[in-house]
Tab-separated table of C-alpha atoms in Angstrom:
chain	number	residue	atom	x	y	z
A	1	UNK	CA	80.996	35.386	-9.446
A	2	UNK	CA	82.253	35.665	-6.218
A	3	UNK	CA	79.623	35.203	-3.179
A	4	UNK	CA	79.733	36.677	0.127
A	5	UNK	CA	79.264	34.115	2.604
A	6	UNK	CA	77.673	36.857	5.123
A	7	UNK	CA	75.225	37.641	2.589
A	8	UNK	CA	74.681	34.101	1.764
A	9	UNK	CA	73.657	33.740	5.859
A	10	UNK	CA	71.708	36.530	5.795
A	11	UNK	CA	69.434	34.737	2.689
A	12	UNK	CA	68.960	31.920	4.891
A	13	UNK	CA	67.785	34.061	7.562
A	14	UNK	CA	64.702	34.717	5.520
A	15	UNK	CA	64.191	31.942	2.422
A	16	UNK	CA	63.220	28.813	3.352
A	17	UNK	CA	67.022	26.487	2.436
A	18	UNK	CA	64.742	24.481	-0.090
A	19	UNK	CA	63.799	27.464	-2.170
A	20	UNK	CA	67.058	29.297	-1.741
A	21	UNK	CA	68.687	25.795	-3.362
A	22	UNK	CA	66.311	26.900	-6.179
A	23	UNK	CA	67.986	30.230	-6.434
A	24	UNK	CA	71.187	29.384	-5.631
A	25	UNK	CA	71.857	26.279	-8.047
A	26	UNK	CA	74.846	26.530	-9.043
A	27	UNK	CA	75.668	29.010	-6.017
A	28	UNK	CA	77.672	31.425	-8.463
A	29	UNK	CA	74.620	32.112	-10.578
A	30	UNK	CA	74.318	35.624	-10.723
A	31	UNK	CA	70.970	36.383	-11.557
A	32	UNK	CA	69.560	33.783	-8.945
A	33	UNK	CA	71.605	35.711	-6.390
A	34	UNK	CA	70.376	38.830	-7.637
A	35	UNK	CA	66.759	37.875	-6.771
A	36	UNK	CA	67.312	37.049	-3.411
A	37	UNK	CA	69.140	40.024	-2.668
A	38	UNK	CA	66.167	41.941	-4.066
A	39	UNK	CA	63.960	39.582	-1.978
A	40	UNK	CA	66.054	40.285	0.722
A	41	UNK	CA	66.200	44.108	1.044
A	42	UNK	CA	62.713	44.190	0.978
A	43	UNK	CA	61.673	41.791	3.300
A	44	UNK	CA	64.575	41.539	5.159
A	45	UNK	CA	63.582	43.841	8.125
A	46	UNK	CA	59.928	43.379	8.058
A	47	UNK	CA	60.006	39.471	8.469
A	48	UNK	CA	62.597	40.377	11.241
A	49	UNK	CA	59.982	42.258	13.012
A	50	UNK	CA	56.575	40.471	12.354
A	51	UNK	CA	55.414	43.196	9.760
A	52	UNK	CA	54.346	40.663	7.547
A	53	UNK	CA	53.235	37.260	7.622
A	54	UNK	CA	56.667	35.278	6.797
A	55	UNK	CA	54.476	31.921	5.346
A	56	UNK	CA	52.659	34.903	2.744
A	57	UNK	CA	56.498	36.077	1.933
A	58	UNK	CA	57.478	32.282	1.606
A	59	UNK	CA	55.306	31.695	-0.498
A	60	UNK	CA	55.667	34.470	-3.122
A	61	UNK	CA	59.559	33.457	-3.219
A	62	UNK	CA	58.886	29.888	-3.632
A	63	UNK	CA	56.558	30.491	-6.516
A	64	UNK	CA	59.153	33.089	-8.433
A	65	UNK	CA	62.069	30.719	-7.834
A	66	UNK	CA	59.969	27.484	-9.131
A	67	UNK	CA	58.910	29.876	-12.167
A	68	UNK	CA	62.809	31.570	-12.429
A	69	UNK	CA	64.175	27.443	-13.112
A	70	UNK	CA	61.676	27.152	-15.296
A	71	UNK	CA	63.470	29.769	-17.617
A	72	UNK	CA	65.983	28.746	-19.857
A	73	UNK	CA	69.353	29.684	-18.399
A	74	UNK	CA	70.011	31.411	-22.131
A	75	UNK	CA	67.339	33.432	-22.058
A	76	UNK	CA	67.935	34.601	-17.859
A	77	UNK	CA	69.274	38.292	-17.452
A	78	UNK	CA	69.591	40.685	-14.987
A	79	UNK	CA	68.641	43.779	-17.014
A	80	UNK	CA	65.575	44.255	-14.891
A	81	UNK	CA	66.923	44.528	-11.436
A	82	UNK	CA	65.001	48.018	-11.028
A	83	UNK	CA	61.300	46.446	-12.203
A	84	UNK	CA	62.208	43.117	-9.768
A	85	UNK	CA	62.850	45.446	-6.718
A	86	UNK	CA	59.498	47.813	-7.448
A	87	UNK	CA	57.575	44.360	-7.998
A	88	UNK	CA	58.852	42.979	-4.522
A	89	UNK	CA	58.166	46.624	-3.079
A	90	UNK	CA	54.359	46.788	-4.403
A	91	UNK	CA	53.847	42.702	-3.728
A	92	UNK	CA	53.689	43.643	-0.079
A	93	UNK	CA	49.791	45.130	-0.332
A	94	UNK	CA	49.023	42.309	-2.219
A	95	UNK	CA	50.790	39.398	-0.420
A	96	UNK	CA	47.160	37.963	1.977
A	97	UNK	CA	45.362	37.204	-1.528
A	98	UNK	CA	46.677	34.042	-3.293
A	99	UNK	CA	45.854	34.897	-7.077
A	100	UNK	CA	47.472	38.103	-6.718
A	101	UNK	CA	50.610	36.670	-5.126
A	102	UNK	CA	50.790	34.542	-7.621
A	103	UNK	CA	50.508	36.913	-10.294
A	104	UNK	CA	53.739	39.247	-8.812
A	105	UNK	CA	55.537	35.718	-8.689
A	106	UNK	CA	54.814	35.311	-12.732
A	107	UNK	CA	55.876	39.128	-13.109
A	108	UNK	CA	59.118	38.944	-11.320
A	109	UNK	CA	60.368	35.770	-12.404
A	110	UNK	CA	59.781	36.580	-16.208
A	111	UNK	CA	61.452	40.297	-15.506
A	112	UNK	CA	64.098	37.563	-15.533
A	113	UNK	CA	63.559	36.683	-19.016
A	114	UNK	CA	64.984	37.997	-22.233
A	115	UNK	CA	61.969	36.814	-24.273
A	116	UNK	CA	60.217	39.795	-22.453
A	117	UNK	CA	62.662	42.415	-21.823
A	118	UNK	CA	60.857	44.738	-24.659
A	119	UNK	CA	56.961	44.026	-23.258
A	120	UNK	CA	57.890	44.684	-19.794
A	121	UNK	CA	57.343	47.863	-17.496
A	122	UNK	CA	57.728	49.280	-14.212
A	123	UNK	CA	53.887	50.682	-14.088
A	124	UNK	CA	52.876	46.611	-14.423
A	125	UNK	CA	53.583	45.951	-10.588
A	126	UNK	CA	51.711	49.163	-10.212
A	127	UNK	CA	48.605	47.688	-11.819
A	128	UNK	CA	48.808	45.034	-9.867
A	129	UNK	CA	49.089	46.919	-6.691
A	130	UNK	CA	45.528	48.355	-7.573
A	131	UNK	CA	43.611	45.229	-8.105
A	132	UNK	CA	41.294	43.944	-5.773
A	133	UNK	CA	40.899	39.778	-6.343
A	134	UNK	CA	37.834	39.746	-8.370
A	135	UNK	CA	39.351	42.442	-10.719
A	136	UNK	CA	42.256	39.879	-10.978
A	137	UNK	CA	40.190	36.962	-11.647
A	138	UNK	CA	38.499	38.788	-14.232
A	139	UNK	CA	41.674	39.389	-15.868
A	140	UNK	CA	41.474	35.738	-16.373
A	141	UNK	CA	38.796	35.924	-18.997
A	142	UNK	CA	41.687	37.566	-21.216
A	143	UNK	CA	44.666	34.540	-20.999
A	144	UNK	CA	43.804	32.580	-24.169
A	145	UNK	CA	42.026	36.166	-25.982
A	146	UNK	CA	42.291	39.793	-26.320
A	147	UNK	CA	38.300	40.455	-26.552
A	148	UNK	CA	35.039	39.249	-24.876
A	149	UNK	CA	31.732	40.280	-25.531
A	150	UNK	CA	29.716	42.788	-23.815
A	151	UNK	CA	26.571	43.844	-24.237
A	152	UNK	CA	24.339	46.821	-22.289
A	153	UNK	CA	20.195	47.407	-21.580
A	154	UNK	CA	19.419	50.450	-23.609
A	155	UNK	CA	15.193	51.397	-22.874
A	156	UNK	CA	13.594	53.859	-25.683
A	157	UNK	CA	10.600	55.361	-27.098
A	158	UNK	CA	9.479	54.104	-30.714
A	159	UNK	CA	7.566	57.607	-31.399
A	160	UNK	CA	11.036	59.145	-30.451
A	161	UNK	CA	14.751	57.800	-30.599
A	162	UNK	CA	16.236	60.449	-29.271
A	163	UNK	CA	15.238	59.785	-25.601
A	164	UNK	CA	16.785	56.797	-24.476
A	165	UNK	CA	18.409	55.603	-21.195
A	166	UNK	CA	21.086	52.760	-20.805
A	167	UNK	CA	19.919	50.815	-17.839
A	168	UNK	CA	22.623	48.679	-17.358
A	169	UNK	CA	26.111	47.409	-19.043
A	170	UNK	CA	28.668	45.522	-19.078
A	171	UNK	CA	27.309	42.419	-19.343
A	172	UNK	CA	29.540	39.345	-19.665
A	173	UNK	CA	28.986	35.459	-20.338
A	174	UNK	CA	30.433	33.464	-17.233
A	175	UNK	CA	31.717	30.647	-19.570
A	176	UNK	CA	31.245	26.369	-17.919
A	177	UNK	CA	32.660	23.555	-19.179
A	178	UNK	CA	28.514	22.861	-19.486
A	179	UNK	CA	27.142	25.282	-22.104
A	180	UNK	CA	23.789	24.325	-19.823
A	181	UNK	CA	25.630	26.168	-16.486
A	182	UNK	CA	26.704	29.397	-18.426
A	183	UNK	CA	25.519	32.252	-16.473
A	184	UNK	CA	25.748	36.257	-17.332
A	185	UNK	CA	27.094	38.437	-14.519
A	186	UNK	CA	27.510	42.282	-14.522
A	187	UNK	CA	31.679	43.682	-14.575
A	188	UNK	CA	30.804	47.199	-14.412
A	189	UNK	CA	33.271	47.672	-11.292
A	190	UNK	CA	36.252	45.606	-12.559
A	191	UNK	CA	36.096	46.700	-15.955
A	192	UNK	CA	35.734	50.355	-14.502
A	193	UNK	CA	39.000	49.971	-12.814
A	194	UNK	CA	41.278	48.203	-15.666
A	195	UNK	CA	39.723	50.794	-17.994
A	196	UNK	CA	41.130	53.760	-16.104
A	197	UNK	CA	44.342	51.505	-15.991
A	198	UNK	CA	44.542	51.288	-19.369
A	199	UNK	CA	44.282	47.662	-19.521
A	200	UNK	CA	41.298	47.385	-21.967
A	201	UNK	CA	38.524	49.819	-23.652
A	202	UNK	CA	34.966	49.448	-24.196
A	203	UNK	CA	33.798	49.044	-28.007
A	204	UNK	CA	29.802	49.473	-27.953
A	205	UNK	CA	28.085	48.916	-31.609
A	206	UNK	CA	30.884	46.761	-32.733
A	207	UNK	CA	32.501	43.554	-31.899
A	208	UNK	CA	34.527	40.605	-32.948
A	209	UNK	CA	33.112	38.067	-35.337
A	210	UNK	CA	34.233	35.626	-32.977
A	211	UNK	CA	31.916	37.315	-29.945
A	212	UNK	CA	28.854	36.866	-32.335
A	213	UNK	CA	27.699	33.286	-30.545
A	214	UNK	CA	28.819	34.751	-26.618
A	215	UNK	CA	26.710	37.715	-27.615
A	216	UNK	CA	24.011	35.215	-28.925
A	217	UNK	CA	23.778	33.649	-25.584
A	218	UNK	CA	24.082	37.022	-23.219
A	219	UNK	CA	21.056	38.091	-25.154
A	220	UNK	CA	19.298	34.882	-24.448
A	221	UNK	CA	20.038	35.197	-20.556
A	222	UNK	CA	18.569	38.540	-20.551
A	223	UNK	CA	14.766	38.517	-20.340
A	224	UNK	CA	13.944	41.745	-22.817
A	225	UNK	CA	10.380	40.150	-22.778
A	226	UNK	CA	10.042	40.686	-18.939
A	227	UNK	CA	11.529	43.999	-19.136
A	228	UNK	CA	9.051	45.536	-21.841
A	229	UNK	CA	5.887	44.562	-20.094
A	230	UNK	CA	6.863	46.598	-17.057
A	231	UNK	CA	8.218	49.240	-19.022
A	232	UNK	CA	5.423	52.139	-18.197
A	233	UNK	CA	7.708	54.641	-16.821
A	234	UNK	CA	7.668	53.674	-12.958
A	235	UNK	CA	8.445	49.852	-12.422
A	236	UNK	CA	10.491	47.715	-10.521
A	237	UNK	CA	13.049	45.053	-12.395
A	238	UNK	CA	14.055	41.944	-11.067
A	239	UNK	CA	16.885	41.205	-13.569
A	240	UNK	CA	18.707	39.100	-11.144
A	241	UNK	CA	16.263	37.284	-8.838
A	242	UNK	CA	19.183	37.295	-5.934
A	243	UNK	CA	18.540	40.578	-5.550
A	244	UNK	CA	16.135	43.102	-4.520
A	245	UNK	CA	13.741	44.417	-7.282
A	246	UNK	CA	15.235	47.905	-8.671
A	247	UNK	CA	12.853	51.295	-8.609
A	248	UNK	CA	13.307	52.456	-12.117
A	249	UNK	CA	12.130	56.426	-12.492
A	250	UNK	CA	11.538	58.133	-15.814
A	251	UNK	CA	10.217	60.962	-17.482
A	252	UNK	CA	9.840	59.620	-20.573
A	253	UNK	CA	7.160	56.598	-21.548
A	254	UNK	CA	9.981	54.245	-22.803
A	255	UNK	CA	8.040	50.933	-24.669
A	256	UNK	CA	11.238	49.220	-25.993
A	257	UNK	CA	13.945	46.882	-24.926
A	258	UNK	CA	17.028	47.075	-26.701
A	259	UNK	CA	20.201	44.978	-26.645
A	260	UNK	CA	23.190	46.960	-27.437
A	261	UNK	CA	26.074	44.670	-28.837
A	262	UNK	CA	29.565	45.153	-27.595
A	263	UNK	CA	33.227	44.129	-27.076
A	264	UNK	CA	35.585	44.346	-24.338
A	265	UNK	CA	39.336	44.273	-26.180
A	266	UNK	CA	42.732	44.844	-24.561
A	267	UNK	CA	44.952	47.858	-25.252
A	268	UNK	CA	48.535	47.140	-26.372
A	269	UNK	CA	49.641	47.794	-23.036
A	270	UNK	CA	47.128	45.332	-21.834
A	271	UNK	CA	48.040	42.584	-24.295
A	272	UNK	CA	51.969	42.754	-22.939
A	273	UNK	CA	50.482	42.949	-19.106
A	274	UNK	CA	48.142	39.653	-19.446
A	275	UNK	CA	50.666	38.172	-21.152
A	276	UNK	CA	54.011	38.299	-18.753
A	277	UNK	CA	51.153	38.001	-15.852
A	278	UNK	CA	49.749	34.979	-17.137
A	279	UNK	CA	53.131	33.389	-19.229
């Protein structure tokens, strides 16, 4: 391949010389001078004049070239250029939070891989785009499995089933390295979003054998027995004692606590996004 040594200047202009070695190495590698042109066009002019912060953009391209030679150089094409440029186009809203950069660096270097040329899509850098931080680290609860249990408050009335409220859902186990520190925390917000992204459904009444012992000790967190002594129609609950008691109002006399089992699983398209995010 034949480089232009005005173009190669240009690079220089905006990649830091150690990372553009990275890129670069051997200089007549074509897909490594593909992704710095890519870089280049769209950060190019806006490093030029201040529009973003040029150690954020150094960054990102350090961490895709590091991941890029990490590839092996049979499995390196340049079949994605379109998917690369739209990553490095939507990276730019994202570029201030360090988990998310780092995620659009694992997404554009493996758009340089063969191994996922068939998993891949342009709508990924799109989801990513929309993700606020703690949506994104609660995508990490999904990089070794493609459930988690859930569970959800449902209050009723023993003389009659058919009135019932759920109080509250979504329910996961915050998992510790001590079983003793595990702590349950409400996702309603960040599942909420990745559901309408089609990243992963909610399953209630059914789960995963596997969930059975997180859903063992969700239940356990949750003080039912607290719950159904102030359960008289108009009471405050103090699930989460960091927190302000909430004023519960209801029509009906509900005298029972249940637990409603669940499980949080990926869709297909979420099982090829986690995966080329988190590869």
């Amino acid at each position: 391949m034949s480089v232009d040594p005005n173009q190669i200047k240009d690079l220089e202009q905006v990649i830091p010389k150690s990372t553009l070695e990275l890129l670069l190495n051997p200089i007549a590698q074509e897909i490594g001078y593909s992704l710095g042109g890519l870089y280049y066009a769209i950060f190019g002019k806006l490093i030029r004049y201040g529009a973003v912060k040029k150690a954020e953009t150094d960054a990102l391209i350090k961490q895709v070239s590091e991941k890029y030679t990490q590839i092996p150089e049979e499995r390196r094409t340049d079949a994605n250029k379109g998917l690369i440029f739209k990553a490095f186009e939507d990276s730019r809203y994202s570029l201030s939070s360090e988990e998310l950069r780092n995620l659009f660096a694992n997404l554009i270097a493996n758009s340089t891989d063969s191994k996922y040329l068939n998993k891949n899509s342009p709508y990924f850098s799109t989801v990513l785009k929309n993700l606020s931080v703690n949506e994104a680290l609660f995508l990490n609860k999904f990089k070794y499995t493609q459930s988690i249990a859930i569970t959800k408050v449902r209050f009723t009335d023993s003389k009659d089933r058919q009135f019932f409220t759920d109080y509250k859902q979504d329910y996961v186990l915050n998992k510790n390295d001590n079983p003793k520190k595990e702590t349950v925390s409400i996702y309603s917000k960040e599942i909420d979003t990745l559901e309408s992204l089609g990243i992963v459904r909610r399953k209630y009444g059914q789960f995963n054998n596997s969930e059975r012992n997180d859903l063992s000790k969700i239940k356990k967190h949750i003080n039912n027995k607290h719950l159904e002594k102030n359960l008289n129609g108009h009471f405050e609950l103090d699930i989460n004692s960091k927190k302000r008691p909430e004023i519960f109002l209801t029509q009906h006399q509900y005298d029972t606590v249940n637990i409603i089992p669940g499980s949080l699983e990926l869709t297909e398209l979420g099982q090829s996004f986690v995966e080329i995010i988190f590869a």
